[in-house]
Tab-separated table of N, CA and C in Angstrom:
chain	number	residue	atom	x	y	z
A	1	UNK	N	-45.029	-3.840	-91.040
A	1	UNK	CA	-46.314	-3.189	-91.196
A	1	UNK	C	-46.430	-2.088	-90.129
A	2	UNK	N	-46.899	-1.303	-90.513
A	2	UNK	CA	-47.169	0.140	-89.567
A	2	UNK	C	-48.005	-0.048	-88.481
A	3	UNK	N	-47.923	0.168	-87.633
A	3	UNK	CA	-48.910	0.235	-86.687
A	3	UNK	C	-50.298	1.882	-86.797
A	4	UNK	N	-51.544	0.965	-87.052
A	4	UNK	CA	-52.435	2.057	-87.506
A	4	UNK	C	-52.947	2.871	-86.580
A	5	UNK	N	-53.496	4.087	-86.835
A	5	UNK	CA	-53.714	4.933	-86.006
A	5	UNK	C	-55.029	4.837	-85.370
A	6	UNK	N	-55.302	5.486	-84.252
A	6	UNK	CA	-56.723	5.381	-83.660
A	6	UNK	C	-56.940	6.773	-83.552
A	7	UNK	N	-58.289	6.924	-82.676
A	7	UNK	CA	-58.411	8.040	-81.952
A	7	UNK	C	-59.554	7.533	-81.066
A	8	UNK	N	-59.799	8.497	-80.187
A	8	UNK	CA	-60.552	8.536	-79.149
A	8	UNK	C	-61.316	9.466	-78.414
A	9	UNK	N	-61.565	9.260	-77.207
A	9	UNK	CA	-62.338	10.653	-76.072
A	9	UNK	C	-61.599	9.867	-74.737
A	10	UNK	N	-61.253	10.582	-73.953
A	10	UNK	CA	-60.958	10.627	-72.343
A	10	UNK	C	-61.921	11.108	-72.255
A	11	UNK	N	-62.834	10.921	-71.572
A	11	UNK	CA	-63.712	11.618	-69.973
A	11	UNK	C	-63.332	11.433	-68.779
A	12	UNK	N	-63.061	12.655	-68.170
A	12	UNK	CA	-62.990	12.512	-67.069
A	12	UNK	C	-64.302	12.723	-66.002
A	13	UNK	N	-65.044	11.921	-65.420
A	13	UNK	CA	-66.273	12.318	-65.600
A	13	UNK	C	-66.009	13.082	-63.800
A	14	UNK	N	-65.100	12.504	-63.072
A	14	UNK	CA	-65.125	12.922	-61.746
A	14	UNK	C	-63.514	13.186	-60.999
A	15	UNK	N	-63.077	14.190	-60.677
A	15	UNK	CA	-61.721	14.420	-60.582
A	15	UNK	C	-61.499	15.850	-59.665
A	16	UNK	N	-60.227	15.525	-58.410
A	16	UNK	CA	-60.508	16.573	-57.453
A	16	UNK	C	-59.295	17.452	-58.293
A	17	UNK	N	-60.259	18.553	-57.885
A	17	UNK	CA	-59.425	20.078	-58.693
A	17	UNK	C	-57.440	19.893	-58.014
A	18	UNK	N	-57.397	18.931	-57.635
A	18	UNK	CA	-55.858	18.857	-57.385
A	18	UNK	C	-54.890	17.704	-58.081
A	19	UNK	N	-55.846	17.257	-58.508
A	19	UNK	CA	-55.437	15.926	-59.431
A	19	UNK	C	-55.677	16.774	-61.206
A	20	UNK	N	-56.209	17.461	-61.109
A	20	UNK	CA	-56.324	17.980	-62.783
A	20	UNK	C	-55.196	18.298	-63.625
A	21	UNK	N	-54.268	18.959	-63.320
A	21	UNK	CA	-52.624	19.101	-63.694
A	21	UNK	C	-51.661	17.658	-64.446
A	22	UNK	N	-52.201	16.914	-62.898
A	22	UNK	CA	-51.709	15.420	-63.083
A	22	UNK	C	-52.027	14.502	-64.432
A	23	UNK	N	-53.602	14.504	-63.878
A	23	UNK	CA	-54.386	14.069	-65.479
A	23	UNK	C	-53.973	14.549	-66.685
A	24	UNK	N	-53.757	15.388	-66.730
A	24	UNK	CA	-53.251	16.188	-68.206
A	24	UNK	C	-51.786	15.798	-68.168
A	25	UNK	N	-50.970	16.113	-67.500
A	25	UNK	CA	-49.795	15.480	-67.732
A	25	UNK	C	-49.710	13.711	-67.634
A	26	UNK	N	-50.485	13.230	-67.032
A	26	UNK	CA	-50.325	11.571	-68.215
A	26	UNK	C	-50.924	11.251	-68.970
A	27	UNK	N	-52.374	11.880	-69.142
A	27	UNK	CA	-52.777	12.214	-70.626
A	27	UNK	C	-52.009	12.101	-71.782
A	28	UNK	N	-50.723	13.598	-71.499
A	28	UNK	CA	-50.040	14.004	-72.741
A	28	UNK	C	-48.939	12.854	-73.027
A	29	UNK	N	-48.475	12.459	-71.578
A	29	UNK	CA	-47.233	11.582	-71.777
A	29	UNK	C	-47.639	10.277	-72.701
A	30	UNK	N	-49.163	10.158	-72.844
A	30	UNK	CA	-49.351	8.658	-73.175
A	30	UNK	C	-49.243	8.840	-74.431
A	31	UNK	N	-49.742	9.862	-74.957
A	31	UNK	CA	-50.110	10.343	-76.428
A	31	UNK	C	-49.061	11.007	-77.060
A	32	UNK	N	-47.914	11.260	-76.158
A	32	UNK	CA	-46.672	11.832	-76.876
A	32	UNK	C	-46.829	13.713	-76.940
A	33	UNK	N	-47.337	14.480	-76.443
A	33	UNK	CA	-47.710	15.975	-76.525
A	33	UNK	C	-48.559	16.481	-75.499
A	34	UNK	N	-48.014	17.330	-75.484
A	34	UNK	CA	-48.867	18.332	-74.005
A	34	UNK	C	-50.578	18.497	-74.509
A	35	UNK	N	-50.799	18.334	-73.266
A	35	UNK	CA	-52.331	18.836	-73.528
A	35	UNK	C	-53.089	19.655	-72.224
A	36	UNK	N	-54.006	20.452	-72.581
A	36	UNK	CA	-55.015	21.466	-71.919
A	36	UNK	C	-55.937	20.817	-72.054
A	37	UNK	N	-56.849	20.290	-70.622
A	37	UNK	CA	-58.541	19.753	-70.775
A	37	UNK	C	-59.273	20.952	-70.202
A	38	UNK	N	-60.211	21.188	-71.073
A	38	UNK	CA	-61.277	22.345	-70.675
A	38	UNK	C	-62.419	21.463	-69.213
A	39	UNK	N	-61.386	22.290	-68.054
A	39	UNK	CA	-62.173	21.724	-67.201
A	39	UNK	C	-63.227	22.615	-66.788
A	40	UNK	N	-64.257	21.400	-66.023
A	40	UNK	CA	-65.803	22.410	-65.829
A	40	UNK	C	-65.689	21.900	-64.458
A	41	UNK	N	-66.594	22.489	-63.594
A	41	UNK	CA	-67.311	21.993	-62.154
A	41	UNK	C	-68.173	20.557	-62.561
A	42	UNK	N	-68.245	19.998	-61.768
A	42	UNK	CA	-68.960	18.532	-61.919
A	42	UNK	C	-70.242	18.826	-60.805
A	43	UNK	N	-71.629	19.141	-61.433
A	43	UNK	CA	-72.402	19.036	-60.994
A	43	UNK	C	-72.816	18.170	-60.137
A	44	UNK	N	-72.706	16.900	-60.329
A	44	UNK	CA	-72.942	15.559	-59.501
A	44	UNK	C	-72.230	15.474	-58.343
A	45	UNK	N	-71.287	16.511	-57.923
A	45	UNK	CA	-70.627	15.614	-56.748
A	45	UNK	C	-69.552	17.066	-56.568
A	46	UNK	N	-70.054	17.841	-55.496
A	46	UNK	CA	-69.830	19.099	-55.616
A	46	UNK	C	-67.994	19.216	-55.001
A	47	UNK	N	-67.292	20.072	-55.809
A	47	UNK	CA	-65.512	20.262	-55.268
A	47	UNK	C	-65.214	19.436	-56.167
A	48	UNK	N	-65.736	18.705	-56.945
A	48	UNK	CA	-65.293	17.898	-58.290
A	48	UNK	C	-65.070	18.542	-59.733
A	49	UNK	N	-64.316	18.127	-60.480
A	49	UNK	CA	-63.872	18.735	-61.812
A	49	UNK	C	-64.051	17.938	-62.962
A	50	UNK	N	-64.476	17.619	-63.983
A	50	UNK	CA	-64.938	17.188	-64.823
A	50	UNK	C	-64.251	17.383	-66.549
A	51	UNK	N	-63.698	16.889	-67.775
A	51	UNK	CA	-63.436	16.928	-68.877
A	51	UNK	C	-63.444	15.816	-70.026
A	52	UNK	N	-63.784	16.709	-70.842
A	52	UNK	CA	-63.245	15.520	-72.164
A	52	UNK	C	-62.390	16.135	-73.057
A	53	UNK	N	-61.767	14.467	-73.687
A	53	UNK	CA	-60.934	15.713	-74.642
A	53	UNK	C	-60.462	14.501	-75.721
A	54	UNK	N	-60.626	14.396	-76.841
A	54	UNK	CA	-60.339	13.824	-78.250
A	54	UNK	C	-58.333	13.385	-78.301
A	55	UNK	N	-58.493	12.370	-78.382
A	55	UNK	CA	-56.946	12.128	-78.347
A	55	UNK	C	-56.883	11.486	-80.237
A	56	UNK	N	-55.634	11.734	-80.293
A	56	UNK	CA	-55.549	10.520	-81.473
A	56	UNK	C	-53.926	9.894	-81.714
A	57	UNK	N	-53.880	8.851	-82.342
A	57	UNK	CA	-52.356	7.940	-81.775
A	57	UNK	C	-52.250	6.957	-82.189
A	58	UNK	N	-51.014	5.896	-82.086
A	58	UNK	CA	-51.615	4.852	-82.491
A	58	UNK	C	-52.648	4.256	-81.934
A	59	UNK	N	-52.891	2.681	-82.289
A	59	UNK	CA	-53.862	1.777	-81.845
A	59	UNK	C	-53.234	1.192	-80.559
A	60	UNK	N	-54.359	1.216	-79.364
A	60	UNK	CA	-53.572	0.620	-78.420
A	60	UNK	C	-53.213	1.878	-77.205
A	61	UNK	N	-53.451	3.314	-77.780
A	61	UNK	CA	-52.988	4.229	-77.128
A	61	UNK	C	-54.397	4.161	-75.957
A	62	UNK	N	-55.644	4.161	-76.200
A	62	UNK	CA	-56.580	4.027	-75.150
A	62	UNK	C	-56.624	3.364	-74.005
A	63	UNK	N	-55.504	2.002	-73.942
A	63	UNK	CA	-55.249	1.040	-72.907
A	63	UNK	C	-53.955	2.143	-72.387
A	64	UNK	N	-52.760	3.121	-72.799
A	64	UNK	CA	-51.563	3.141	-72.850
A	64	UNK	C	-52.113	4.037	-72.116
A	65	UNK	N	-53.403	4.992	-71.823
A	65	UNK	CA	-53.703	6.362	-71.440
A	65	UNK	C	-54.833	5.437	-70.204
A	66	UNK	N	-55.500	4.622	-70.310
A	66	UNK	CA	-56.511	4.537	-68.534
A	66	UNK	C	-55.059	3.306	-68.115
A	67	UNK	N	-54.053	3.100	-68.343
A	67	UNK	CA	-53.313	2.782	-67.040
A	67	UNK	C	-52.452	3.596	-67.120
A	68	UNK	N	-52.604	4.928	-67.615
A	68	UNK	CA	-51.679	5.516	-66.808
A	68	UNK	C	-52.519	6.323	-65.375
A	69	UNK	N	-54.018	6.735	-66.103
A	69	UNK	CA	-54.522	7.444	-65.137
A	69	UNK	C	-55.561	6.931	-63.669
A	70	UNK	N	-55.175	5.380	-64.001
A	70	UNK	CA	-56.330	4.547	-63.018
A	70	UNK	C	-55.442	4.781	-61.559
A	71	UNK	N	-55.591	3.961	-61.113
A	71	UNK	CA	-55.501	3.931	-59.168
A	71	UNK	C	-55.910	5.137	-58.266
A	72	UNK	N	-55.893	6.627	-58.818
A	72	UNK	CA	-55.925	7.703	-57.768
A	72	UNK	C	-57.443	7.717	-57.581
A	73	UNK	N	-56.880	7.977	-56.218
A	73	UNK	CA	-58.429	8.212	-55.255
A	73	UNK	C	-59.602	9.008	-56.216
A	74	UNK	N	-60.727	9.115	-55.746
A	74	UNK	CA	-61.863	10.053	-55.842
A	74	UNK	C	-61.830	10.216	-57.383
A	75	UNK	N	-61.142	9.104	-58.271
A	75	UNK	CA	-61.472	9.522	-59.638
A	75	UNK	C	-62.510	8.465	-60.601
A	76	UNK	N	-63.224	8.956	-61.735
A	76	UNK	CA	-63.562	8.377	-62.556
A	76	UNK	C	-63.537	8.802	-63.597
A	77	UNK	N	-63.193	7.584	-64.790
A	77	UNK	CA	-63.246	8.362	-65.681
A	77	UNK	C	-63.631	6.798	-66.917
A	78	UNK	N	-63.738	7.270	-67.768
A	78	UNK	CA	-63.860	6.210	-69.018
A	78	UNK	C	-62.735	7.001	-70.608
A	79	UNK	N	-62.017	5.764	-71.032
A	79	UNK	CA	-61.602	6.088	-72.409
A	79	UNK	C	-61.799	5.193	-73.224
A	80	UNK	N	-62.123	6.229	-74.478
A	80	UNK	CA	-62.506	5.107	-75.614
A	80	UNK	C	-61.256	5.272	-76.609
A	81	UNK	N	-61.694	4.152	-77.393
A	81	UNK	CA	-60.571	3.890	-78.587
A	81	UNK	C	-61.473	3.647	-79.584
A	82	UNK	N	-61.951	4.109	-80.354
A	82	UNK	CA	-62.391	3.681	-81.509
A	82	UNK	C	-61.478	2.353	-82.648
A	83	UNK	N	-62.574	1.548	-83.626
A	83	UNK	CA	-61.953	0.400	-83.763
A	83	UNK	C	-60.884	0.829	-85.037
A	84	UNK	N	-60.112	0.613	-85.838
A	84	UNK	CA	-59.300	0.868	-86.608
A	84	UNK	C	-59.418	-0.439	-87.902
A	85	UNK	N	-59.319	-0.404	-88.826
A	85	UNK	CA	-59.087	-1.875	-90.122
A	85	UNK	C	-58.829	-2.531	-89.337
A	86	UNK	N	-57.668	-2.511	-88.598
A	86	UNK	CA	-56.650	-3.581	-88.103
A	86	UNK	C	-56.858	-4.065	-86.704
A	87	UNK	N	-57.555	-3.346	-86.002
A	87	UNK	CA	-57.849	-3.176	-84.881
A	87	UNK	C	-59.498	-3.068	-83.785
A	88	UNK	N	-59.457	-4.101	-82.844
A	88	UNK	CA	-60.957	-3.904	-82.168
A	88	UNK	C	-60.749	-2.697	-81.740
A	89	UNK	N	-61.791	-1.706	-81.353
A	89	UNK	CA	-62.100	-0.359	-80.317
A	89	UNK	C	-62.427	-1.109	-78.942
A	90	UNK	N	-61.872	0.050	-77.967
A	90	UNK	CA	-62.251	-0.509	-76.884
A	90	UNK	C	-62.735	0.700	-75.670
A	91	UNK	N	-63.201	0.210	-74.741
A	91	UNK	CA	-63.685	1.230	-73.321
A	91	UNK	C	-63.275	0.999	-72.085
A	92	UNK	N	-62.834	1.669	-71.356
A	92	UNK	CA	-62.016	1.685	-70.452
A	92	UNK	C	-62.883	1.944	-69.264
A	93	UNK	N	-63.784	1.876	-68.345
A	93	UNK	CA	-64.421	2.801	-67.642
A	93	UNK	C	-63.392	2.093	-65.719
A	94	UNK	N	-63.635	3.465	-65.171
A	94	UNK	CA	-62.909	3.373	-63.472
A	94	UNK	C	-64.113	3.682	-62.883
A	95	UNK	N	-64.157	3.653	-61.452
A	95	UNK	CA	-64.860	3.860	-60.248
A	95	UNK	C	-63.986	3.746	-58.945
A	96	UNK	N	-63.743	4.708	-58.330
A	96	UNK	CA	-63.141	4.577	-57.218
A	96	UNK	C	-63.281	3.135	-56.295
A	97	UNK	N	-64.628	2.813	-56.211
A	97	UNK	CA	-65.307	1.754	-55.732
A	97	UNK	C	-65.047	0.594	-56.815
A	98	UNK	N	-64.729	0.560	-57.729
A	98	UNK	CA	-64.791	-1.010	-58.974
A	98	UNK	C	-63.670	-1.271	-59.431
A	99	UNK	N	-62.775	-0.108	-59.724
A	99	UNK	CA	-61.718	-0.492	-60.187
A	99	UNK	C	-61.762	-0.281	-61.601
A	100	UNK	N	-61.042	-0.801	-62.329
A	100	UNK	CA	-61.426	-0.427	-64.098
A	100	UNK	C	-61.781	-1.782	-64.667
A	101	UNK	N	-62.528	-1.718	-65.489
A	101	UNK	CA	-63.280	-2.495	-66.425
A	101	UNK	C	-62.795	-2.396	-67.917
A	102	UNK	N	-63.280	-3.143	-68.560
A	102	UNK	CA	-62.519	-2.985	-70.205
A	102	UNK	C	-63.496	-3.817	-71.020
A	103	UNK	N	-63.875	-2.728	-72.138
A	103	UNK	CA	-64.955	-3.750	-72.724
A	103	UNK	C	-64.426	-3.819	-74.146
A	104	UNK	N	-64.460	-4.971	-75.024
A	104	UNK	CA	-63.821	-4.383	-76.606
A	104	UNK	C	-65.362	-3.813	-77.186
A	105	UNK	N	-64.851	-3.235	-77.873
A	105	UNK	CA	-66.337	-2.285	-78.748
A	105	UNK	C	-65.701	-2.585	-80.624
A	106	UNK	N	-67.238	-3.052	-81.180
A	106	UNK	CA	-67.284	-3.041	-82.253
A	106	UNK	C	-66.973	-1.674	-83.129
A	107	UNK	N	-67.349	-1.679	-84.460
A	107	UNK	CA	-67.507	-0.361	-85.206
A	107	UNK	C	-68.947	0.541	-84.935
A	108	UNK	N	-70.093	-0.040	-84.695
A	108	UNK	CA	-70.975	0.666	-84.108
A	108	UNK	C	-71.236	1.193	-82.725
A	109	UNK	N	-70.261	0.710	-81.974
A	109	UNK	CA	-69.770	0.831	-80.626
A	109	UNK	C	-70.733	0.054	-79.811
A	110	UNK	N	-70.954	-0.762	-79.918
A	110	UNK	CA	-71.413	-2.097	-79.148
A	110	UNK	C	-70.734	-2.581	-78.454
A	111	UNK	N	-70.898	-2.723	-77.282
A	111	UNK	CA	-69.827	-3.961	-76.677
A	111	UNK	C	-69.786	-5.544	-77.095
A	112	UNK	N	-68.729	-5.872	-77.142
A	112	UNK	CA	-68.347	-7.436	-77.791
A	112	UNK	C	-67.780	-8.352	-76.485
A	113	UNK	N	-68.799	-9.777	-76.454
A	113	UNK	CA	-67.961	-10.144	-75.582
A	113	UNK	C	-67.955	-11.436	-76.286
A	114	UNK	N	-66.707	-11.822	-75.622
A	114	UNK	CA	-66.228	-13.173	-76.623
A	114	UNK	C	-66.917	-14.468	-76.352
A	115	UNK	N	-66.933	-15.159	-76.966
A	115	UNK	CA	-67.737	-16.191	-76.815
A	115	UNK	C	-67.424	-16.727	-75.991
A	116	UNK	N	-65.840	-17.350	-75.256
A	116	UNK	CA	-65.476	-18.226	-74.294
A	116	UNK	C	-66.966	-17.785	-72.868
A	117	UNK	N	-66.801	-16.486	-72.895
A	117	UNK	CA	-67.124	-15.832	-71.710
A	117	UNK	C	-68.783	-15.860	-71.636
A	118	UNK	N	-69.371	-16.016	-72.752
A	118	UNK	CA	-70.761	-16.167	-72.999
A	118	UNK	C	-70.887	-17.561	-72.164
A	119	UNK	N	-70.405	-18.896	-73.126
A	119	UNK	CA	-70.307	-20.055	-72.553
A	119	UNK	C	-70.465	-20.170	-71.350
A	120	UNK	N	-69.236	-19.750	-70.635
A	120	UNK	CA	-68.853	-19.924	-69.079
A	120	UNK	C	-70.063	-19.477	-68.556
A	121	UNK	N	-71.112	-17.871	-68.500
A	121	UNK	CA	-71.879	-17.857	-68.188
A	121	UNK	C	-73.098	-19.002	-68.392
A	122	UNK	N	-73.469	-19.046	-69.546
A	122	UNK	CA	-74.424	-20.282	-69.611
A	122	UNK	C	-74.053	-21.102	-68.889
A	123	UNK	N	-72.821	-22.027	-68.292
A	123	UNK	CA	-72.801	-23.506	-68.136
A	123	UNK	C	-73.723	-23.066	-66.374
A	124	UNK	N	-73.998	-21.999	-66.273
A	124	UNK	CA	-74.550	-21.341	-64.661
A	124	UNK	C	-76.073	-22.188	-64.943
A	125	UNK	N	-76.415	-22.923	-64.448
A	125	UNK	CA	-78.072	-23.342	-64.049
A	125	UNK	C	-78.765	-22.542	-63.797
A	126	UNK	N	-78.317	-22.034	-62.489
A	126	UNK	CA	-79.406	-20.519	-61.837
A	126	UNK	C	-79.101	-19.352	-62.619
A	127	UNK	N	-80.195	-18.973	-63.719
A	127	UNK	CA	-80.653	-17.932	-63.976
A	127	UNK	C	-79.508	-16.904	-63.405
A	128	UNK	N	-79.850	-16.131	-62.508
A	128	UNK	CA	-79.611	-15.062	-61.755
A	128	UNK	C	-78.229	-15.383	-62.047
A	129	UNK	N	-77.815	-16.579	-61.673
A	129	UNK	CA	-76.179	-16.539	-61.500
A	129	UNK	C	-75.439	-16.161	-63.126
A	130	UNK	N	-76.183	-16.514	-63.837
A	130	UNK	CA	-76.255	-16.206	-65.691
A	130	UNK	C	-76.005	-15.007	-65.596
A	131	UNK	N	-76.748	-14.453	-65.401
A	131	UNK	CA	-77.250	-12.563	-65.221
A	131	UNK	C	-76.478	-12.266	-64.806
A	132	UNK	N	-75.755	-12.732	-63.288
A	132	UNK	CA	-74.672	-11.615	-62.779
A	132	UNK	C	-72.903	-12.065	-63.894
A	133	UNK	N	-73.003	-13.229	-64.126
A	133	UNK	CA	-71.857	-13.355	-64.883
A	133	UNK	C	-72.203	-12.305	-66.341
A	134	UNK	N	-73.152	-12.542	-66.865
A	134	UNK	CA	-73.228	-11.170	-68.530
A	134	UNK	C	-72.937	-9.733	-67.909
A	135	UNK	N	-73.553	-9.386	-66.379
A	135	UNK	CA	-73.573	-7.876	-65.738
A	135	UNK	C	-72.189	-7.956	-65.930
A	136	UNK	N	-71.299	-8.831	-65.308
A	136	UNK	CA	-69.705	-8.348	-65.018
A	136	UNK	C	-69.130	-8.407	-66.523
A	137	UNK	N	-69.754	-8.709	-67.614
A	137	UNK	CA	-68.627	-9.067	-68.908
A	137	UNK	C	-69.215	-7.537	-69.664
A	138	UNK	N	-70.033	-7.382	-69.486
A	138	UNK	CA	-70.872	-5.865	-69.700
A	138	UNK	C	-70.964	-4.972	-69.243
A	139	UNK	N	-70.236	-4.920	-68.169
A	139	UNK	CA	-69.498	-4.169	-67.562
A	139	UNK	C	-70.899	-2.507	-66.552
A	140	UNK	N	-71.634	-3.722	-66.200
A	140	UNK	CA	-72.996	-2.982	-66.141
A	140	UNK	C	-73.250	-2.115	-64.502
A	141	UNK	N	-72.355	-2.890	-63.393
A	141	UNK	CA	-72.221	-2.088	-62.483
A	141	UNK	C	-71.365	-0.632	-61.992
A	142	UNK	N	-70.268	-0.987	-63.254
A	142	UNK	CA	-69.341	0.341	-64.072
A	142	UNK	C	-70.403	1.454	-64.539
A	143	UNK	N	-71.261	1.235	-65.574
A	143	UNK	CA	-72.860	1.688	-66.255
A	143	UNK	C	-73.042	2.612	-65.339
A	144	UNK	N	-73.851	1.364	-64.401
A	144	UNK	CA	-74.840	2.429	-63.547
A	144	UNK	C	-74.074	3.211	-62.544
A	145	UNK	N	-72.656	3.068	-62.162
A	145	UNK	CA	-72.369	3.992	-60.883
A	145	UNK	C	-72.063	5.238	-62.026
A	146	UNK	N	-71.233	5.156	-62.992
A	146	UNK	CA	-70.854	6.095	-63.797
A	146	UNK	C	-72.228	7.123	-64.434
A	147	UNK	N	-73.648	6.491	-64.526
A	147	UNK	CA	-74.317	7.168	-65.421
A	147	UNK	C	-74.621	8.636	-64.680
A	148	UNK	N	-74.700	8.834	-63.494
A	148	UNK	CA	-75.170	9.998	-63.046
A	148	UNK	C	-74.296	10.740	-63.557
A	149	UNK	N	-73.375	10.515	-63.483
A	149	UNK	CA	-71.535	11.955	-63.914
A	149	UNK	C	-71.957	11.841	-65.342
A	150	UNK	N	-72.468	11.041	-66.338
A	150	UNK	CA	-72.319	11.302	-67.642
A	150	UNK	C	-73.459	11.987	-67.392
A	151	UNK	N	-74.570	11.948	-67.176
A	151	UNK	CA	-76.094	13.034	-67.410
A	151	UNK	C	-75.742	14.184	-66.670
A	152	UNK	N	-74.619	14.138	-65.954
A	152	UNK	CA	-74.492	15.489	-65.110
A	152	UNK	C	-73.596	16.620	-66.469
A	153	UNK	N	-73.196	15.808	-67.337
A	153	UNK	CA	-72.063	16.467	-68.025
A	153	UNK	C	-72.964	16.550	-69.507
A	154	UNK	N	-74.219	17.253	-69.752
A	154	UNK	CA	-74.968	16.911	-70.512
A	154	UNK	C	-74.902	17.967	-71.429
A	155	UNK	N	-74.193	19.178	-70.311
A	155	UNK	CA	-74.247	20.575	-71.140
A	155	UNK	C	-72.835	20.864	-71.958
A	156	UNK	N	-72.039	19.674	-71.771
A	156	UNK	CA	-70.448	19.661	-72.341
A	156	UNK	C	-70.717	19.714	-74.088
A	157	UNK	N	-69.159	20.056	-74.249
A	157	UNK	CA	-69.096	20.260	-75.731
A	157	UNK	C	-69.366	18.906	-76.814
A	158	UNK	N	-69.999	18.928	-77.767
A	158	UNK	CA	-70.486	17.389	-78.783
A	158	UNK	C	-69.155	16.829	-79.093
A	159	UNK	N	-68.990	16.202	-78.995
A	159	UNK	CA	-67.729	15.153	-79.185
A	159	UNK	C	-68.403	14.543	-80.377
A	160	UNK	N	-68.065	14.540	-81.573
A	160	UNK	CA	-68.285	14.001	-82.850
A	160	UNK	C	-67.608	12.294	-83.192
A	161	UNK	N	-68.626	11.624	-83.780
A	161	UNK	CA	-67.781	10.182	-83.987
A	161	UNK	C	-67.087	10.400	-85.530
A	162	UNK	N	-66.130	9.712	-85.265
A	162	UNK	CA	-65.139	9.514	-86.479
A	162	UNK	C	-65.672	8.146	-87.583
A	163	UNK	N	-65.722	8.237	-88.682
A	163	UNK	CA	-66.069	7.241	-89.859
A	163	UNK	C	-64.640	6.734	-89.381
A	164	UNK	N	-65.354	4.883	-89.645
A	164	UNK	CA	-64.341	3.913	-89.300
A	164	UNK	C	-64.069	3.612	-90.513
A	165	UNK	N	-62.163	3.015	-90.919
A	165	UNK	CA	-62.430	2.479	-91.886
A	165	UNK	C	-62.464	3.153	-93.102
């Protein structure tokens, strides 16, 4: 059986103008072809560089592309994978400070978290301790450090969703 195709978005939401070259070259390597990201200034966090850019590949290429570009300093970024017939979609988001996170995403792009992980939170008594176990499976302290760079990038080009399926 074939392995089915996906597609996606890289954002790079935060990236020093000396790392941009780099990004694009493991970008391309992941996806098999060179690529150009239309980079902008990153309002949020000034000497910073900012892009998105539509990939498409097989399924699986969205995990194959944020480890290639995770560990370097001063970066953030999130990639998506949209879900495929055959295949969950998923989100990738980094923080210099968090590390990378991974959420699977439905066809409406919801995050999905599996039931084991629901459970485990519930068997928590204290409330709060509930809450911080759903924050980490939801990947919600990723959210909020990342949201300023996404509202900063408000004037970027529409990235269109693809019909699943």
């Amino acid at each position: 059986m074939a392995t089915p195709r996906a597609r996606g978005v890289v954002f790079i939401h935060s990236a020093p103008k000396a790392l941009c070259p780099h990004l694009e070259w493991a970008v391309g390597r992941s996806i098999g072809r060179a690529v150009n990201f239309s980079w902008q200034d990153q309002p949020a966090l000034h000497g910073a560089r900012r892009a998105e850019f539509s990939w498409d590949g097989f399924a699986g290429t969205g995990a194959v592309i944020a480890s290639a570009i995770r560990g370097w300093e001063h970066l953030r970024f999130e990639v998506t994978e949209d879900p495929t017939a055959a295949s969950m979609g998923g989100r990738w988001m980094h923080t210099p400070d968090l590390g990378v996170h991974h959420s699977q995403m439905d066809a409406s792009g919801s995050i999905t978290v599996p039931e084991e992980r629901v459970r485990a939170a519930m068997d928590h008594l204290d409330p709060l301790e509930m809450r911080r176990e759903l924050d980490i499976a939801l990947g919600t302290a990723w959210d909020r450090e990342l949201d300023v760079f996404r509202a900063a990038g408000d004037d970027a080009p529409v990235v269109w969703l693809h019909q699943v399926g």
